[in-house]
Amino acid sequence: MNTDFKVNDLLLAKLLGTVYLLSVPVSGYFGWLGYSFSYHFFKFSFFLNILLLAYFASKYSLSCLSLSAVVFFFLVLSTVGSIVNVEGVLLGPFFSHLLFFVVIFVGLGSASATYKILRRDVRKFDNYFKINIWLLFLFFVFYFYSFRSGMIPYWGMSSALPLILPFFLLRRSWFYVFLTVLVCLLSGKRSIIIISIIQLLFFYFFMLKTPFFKKSVIAITSLIFCFVLTLVFPEMFVRFEGFSVDGGTVDYSALTSGRFDEVLVFFEKFSGDMVGAVLGFGLGANVIVDYSFGSSRVLHYSHFSPFGIALVGGFLFSIFIYLTFTVNLYLAFRLFLKTRSYLLAYLVLCGIYYFITSLSGPALFNDVLFWLVLGLLVFCNFNRTFAYHLSAGGIGDRRTFES
């Protein structure tokens, strides 16, 4: 197999990366306007990125084979579970769960090939990330205007902005850090705003070699800035206001956009069948969720992804995935503290993003990058090639985090 990443492949990866960054907010915007093609655009981007990563993995090198073998074992168990639980299996969810495992294999297997892109000189990605954040800024300004003018009734559009923010933090591009945070606020998506704040705090207090007093001043200044924003643009923080019902109690369903109802239904299903909870209910398993705000849906996943995985492969599978992710994220952070590697710093911040977002959305089911980041963390922690590059003086044109 080839070892050097070709220029044309790099350009293709950048192009589809831009499509990935724009697909969710753009499809969501046109979806709220009632255009049916919006969902197909999202699916097109989803499959395009899977095909691209599969192409890179087959052309350059496969990775995480041991981890993929364990996942395959759970796929076999899930297949057996679907045969045993045949009355509770729906055909659509069955193929969705098969695709879910394909996404895992592609994400983990393409980690080595993706590493060949990321270990290039970080400065070569400056213009790429700047162009993308300006595109997202223009889009979300228009989206915010559409919400204010009444064209769209909902404010809270998801995006992958926490993939961009770490790059500008590591490059010390403070103007673009500010611009990215502003775009997060314009999106109105609570989870994205919270994750971005966590990334900022983690970077300042655990990664940046700056006196504690200076870090505290920066943190206090940022809080004052956010307070001023709430006074000048109170509508930007309306998504964080409490939702109450008669009697002054909090409506957790409204506060979590129905996720609280999902958790209760999944918990009831698991507590009613301990064998199914441990081993899973198989491919095509599903639950009916009656939301407190009146609607009802048949779900084969959960916005709280640990339950979504457990539905298919049981809590053994769910615990294995999250334990593997957490341990490798911790090991990568420890290795970063020793090496000050750009790549490790970026992966740790992106790992924080995907770990948290999987707790509030079905990221493990519809986003191959969760599994790609997991594969990259495993690759960097245990691959001899990466260890050699670290010993040679850092990742990305021999540049370390402090240079």
mmCIF file of C-alpha atoms in Angstrom, residues 174 200-201 203-205 208 210-225:
data_model
loop_
_atom_site.group_PDB
_atom_site.id
_atom_site.type_symbol
_atom_site.label_atom_id
_atom_site.label_comp_id
_atom_site.label_asym_id
_atom_site.label_seq_id
_atom_site.Cartn_x
_atom_site.Cartn_y
_atom_site.Cartn_z
ATOM 1 C CA TRP A 174 -7.461 34.922 18.888
ATOM 2 C CA LEU A 200 -11.916 26.825 26.017
ATOM 3 C CA LEU A 201 -11.632 26.162 29.756
ATOM 4 C CA PHE A 203 -7.336 24.561 26.876
ATOM 5 C CA TYR A 204 -6.637 27.511 29.189
ATOM 6 C CA PHE A 205 -6.345 25.619 32.452
ATOM 7 C CA LEU A 208 -1.697 26.371 28.028
ATOM 8 C CA THR A 210 0.430 30.412 31.388
ATOM 9 C CA PRO A 211 0.575 31.662 34.994
ATOM 10 C CA PHE A 212 -2.581 30.870 36.927
ATOM 11 C CA PHE A 213 -3.245 34.560 37.623
ATOM 12 C CA LYS A 214 -3.270 35.370 33.920
ATOM 13 C CA LYS A 215 -5.586 32.433 33.243
ATOM 14 C CA SER A 216 -7.952 33.673 35.950
ATOM 15 C CA VAL A 217 -8.000 37.184 34.482
ATOM 16 C CA ILE A 218 -8.818 35.779 31.045
ATOM 17 C CA ALA A 219 -11.609 33.608 32.495
ATOM 18 C CA ILE A 220 -13.142 36.509 34.453
ATOM 19 C CA THR A 221 -12.923 38.801 31.411
ATOM 20 C CA SER A 222 -14.697 36.177 29.322
ATOM 21 C CA LEU A 223 -17.502 35.886 31.892
ATOM 22 C CA ILE A 224 -17.927 39.667 31.924
ATOM 23 C CA PHE A 225 -18.065 39.634 28.126
#
